[in-house]
PDB file of C-alpha atoms in Angstrom:
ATOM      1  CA  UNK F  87     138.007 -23.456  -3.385  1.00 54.00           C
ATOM      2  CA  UNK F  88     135.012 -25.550  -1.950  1.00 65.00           C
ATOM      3  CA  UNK F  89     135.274 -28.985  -3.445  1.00 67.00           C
ATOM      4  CA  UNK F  90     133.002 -29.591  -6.332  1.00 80.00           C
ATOM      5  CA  UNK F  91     133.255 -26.066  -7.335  1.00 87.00           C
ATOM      6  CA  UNK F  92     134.522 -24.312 -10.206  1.00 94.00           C
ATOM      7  CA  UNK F  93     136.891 -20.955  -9.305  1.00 96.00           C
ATOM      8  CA  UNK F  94     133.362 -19.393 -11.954  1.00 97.00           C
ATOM      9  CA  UNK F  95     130.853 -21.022  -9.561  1.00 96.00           C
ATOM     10  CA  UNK F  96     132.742 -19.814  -6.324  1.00 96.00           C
ATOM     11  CA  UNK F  97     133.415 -16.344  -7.843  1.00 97.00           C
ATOM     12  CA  UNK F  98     129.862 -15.584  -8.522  1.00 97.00           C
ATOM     13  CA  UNK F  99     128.771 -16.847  -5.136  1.00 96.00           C
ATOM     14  CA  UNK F 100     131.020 -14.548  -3.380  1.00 97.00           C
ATOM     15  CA  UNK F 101     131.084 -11.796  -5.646  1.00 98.00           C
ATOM     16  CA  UNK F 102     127.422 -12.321  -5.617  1.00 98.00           C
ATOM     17  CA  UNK F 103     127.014 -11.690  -1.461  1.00 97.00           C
ATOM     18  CA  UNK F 104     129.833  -8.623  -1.833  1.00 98.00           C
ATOM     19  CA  UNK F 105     127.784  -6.862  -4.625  1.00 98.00           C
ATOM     20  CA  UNK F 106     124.680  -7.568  -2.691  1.00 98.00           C
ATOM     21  CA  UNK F 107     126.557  -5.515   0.385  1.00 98.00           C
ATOM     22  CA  UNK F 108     127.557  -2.855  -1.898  1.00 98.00           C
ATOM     23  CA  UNK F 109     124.187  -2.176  -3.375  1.00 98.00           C
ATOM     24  CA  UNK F 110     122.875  -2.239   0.285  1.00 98.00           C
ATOM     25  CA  UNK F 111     125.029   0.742   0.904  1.00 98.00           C
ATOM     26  CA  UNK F 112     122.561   3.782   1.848  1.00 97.00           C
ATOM     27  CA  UNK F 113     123.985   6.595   1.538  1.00 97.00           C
ATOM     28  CA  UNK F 114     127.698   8.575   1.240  1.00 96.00           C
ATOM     29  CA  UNK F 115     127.168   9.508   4.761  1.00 97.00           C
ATOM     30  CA  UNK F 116     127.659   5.457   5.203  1.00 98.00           C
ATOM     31  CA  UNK F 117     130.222   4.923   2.303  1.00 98.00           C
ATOM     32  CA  UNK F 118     132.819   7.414   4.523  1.00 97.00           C
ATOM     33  CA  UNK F 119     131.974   5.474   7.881  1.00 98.00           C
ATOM     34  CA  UNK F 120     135.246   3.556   9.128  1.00 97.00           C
ATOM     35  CA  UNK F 121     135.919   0.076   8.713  1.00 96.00           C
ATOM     36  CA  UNK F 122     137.560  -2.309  10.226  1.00 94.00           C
ATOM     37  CA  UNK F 123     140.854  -1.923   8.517  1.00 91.00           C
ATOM     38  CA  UNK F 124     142.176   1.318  10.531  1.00 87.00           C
ATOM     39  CA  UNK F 125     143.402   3.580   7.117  1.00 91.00           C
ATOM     40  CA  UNK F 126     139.662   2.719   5.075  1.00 95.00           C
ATOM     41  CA  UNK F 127     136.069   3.527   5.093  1.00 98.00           C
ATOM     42  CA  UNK F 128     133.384   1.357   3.487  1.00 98.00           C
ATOM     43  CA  UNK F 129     134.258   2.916   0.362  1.00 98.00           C
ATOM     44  CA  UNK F 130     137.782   2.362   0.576  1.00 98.00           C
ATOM     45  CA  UNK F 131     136.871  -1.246   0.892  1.00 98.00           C
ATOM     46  CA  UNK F 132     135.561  -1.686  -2.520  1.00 98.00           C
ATOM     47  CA  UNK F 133     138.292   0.782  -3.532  1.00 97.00           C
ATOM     48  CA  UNK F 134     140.839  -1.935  -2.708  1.00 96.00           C
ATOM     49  CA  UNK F 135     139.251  -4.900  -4.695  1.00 97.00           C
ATOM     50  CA  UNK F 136     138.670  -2.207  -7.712  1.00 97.00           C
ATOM     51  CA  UNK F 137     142.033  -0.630  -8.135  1.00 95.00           C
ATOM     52  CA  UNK F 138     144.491  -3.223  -6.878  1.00 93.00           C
ATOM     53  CA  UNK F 139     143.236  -6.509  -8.974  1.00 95.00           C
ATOM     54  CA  UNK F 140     143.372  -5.368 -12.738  1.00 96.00           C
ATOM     55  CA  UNK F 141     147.091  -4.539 -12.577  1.00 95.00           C
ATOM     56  CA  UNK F 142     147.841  -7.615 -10.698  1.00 94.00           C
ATOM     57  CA  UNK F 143     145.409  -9.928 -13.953  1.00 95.00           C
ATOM     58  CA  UNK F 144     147.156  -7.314 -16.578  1.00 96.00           C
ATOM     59  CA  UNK F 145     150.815  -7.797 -15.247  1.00 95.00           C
ATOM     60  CA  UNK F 146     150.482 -11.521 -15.001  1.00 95.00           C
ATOM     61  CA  UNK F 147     148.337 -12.956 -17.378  1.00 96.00           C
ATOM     62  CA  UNK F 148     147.669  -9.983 -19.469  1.00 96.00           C
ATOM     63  CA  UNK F 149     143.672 -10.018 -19.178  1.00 96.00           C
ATOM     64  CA  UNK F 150     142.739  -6.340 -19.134  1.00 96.00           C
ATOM     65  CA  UNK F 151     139.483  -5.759 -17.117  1.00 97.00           C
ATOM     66  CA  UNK F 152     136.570  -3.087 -18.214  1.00 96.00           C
ATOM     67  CA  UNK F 153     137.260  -0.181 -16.406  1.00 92.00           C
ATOM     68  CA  UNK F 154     134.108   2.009 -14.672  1.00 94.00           C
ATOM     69  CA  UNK F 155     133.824   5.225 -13.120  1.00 97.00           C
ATOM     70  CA  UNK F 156     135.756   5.713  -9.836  1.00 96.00           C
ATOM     71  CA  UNK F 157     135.358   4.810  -6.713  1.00 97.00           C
ATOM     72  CA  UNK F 158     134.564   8.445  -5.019  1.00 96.00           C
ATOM     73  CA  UNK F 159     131.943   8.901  -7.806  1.00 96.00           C
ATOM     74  CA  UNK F 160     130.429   5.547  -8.207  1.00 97.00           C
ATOM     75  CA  UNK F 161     131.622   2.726  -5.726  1.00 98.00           C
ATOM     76  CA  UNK F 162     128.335   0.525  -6.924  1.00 98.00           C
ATOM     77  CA  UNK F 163     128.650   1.082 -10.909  1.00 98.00           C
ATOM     78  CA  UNK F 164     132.955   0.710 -10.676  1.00 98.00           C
ATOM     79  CA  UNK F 165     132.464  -2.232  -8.665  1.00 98.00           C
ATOM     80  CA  UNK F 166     129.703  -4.324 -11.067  1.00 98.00           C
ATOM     81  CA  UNK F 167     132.164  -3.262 -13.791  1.00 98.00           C
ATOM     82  CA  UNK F 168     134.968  -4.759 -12.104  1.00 97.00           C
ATOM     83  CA  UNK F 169     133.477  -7.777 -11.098  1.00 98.00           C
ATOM     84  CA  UNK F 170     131.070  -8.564 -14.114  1.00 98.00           C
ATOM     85  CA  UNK F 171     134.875  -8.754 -15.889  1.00 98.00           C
ATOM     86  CA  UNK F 172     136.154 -11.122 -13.718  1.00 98.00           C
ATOM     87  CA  UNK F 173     133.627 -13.158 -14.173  1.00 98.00           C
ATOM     88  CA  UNK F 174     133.415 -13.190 -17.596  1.00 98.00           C
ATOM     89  CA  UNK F 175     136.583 -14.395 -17.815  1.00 98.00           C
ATOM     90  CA  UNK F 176     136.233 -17.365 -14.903  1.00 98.00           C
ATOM     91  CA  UNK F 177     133.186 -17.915 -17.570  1.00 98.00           C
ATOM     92  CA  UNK F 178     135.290 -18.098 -20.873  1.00 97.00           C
ATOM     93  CA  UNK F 179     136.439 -21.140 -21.531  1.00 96.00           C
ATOM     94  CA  UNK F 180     140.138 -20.073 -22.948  1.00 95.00           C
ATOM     95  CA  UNK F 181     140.761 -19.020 -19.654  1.00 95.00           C
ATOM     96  CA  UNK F 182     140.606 -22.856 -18.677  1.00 92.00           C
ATOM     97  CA  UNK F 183     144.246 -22.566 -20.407  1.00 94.00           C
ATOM     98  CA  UNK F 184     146.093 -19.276 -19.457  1.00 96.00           C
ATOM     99  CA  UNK F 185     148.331 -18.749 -17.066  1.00 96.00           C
ATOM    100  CA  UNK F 186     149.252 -16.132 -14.485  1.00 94.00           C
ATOM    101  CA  UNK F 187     152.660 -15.073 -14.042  1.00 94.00           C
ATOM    102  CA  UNK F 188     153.866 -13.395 -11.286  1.00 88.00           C
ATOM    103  CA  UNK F 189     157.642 -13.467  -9.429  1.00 87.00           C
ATOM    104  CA  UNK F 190     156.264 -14.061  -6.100  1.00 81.00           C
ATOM    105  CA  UNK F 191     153.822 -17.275  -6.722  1.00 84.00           C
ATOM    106  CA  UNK F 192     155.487 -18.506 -10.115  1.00 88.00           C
ATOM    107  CA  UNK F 193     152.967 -19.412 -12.761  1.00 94.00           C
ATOM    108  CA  UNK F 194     149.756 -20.503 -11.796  1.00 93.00           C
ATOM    109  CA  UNK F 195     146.650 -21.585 -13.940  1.00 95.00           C
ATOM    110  CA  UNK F 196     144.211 -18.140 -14.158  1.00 97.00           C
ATOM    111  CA  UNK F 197     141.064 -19.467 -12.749  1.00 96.00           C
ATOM    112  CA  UNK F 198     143.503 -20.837  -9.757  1.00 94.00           C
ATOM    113  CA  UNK F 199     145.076 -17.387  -9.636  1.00 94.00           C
ATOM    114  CA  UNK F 200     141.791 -15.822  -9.616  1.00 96.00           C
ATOM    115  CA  UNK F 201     140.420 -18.131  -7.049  1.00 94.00           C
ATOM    116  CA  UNK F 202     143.460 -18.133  -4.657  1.00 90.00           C
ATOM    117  CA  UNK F 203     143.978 -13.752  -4.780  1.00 90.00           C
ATOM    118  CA  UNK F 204     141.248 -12.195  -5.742  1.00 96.00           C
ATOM    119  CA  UNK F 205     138.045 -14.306  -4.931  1.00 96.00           C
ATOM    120  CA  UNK F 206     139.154 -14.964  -1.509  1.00 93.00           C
ATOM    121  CA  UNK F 207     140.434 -11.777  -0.840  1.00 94.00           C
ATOM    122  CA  UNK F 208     136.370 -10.282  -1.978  1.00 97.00           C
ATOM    123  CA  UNK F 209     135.463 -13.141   0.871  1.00 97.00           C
ATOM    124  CA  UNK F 210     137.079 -11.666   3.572  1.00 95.00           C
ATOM    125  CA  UNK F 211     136.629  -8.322   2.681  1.00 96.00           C
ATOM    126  CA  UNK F 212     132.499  -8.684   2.757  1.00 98.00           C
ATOM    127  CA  UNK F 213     132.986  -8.607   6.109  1.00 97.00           C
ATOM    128  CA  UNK F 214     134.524  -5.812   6.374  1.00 97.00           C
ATOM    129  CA  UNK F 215     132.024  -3.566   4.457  1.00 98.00           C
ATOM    130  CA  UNK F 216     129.249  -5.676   6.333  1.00 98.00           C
ATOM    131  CA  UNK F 217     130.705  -4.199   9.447  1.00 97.00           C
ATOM    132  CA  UNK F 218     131.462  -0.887   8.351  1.00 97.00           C
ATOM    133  CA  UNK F 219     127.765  -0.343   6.723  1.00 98.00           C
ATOM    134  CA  UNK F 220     125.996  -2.231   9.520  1.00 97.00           C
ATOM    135  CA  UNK F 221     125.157  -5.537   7.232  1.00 98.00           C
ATOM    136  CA  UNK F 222     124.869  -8.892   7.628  1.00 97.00           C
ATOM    137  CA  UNK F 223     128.319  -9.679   9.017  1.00 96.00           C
ATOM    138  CA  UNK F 224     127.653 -13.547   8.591  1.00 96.00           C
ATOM    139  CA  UNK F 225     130.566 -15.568   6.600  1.00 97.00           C
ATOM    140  CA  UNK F 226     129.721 -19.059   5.214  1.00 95.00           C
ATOM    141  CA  UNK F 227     131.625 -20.719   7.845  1.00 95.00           C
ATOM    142  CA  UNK F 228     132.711 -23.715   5.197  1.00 94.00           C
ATOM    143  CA  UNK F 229     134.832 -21.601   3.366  1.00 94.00           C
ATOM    144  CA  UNK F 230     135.546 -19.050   6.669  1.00 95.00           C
ATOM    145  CA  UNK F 231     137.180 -22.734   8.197  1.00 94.00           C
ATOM    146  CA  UNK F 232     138.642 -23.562   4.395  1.00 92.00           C
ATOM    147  CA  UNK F 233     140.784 -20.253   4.476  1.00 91.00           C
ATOM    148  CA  UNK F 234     142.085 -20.742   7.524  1.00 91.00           C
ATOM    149  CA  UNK F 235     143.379 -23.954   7.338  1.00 91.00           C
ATOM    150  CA  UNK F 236     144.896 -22.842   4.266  1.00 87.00           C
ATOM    151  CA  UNK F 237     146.294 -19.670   5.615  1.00 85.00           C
ATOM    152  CA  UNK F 238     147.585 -20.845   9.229  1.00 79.00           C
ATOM    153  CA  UNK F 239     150.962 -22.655   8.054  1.00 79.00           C
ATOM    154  CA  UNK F 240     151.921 -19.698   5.982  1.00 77.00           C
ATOM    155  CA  UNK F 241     151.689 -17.218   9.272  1.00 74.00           C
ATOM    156  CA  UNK F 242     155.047 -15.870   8.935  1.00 76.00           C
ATOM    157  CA  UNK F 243     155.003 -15.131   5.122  1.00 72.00           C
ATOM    158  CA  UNK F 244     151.593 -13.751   5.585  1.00 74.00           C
ATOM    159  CA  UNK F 245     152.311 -11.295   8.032  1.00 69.00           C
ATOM    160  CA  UNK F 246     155.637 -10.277   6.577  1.00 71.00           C
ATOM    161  CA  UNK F 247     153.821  -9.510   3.298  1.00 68.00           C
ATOM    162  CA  UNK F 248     151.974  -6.508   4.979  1.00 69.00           C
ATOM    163  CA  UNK F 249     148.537  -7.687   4.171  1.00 74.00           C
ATOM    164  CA  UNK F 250     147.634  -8.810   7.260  1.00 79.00           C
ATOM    165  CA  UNK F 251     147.921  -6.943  10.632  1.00 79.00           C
ATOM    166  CA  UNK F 252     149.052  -8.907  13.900  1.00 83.00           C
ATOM    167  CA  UNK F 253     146.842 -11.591  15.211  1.00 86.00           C
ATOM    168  CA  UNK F 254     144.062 -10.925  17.412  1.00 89.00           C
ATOM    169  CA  UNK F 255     143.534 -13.100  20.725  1.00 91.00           C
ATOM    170  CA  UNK F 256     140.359 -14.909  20.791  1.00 92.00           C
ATOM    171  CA  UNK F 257     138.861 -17.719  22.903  1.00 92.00           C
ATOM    172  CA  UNK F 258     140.198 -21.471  21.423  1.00 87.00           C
ATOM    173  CA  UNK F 259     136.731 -22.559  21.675  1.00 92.00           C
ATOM    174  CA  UNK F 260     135.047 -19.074  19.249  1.00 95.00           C
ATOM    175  CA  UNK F 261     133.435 -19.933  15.996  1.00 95.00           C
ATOM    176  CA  UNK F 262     135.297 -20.114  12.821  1.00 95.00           C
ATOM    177  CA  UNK F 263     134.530 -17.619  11.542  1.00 96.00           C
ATOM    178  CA  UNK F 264     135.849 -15.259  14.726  1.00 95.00           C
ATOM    179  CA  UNK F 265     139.057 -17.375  14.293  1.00 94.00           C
ATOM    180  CA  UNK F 266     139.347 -16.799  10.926  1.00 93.00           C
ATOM    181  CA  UNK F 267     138.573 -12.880  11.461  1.00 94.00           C
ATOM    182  CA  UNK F 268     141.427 -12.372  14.148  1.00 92.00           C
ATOM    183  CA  UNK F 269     143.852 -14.561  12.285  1.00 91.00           C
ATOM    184  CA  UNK F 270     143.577 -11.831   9.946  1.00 89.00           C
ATOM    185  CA  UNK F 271     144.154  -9.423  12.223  1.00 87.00           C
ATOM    186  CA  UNK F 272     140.501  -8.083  12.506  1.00 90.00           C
ATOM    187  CA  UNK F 273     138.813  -7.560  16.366  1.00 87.00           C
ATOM    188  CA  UNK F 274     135.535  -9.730  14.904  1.00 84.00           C
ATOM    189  CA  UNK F 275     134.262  -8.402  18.478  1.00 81.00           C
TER     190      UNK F 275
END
């Protein structure tokens, strides 16, 4: 997280710009385009964030999300679902007090959990529909220089996890946000 910001505040900033991308989404002809991430199209894009985060917040800290229509039917209406949940509970104040367990991070406070998985994994993944729907591609380069600092001395257990594909070279002297992008494993050219 940003300093001075609450894992609510920085949820509905980011979640704010990602719904904004998904909304700006045409047509189906442009949900099926192909996005950066070799296997998914735009719409598998938002079908990552929608079907892989409720298990993970069920399993660990057992907060069960609404559920909307699919994907393939609806990717606008099952995201808003989706997200309008998480952020209702970053907005309850209980959750100030649960915790999510998992085997792989331990237990963790929930808006921390939140913050850490989910609302940084909808950060990086706005540019990916950006890209794939021709968008703004534009990351807040704060938070694009935040992640990486964060992420660079976990390389190894990053890449081992499967998440990430292999590093792409760019110039030492290219923006952030590019740096950020190919640490990730995406060709931000």
């Amino acid at each position: 997280m940003i300093a001075n910001q609450t894992p609510a505040d920085e949820y509905r900033e980011i979640a704010d710009r990602f719904t904004k991308l998904v909304e700006g989404v045409p047509d189906d002809a442009t949900w099926n385009r192909q996005s950066p991430v070799p296997e998914w199209t735009a719409r598998d894009v938002v079908g990552h964030l929608v079907e892989w985060f409720p298990g993970f917040l069920a399993a660990g800290a057992g907060v069960t999300l609404p559920q909307g229509p699919g994907v393939d039917e609806d990717p606008v209406s099952a995201w808003r679902t989706m997200s309008d949940g998480v952020q209702a509970v970053l907005d309850d104040p209980a959750s100030a007090d649960k915790k999510l367990v998992n085997p792989h991070i331990g237990e963790v406070a929930l808006p921390t959990a939140i913050s850490r998985f989910f609302t940084s994994d909808v950060f990086m993944h706005s540019w990916d529909l950006a890209r794939a729907t021709g968008q703004d591609e534009t990351l807040d380069p704060q938070r694009c220089a935040f992640l990486l600092e964060g992420m660079q001395p976990l390389d190894d257990l990053l890449r081992s996890s499967g998440q990430y594909g292999p590093k792409v070279d760019v110039p030492d002297d290219a923006d952030v946000q590019t740096r950020m992008l190919a640490f990730i494993g995406r060709d931000p050219r």
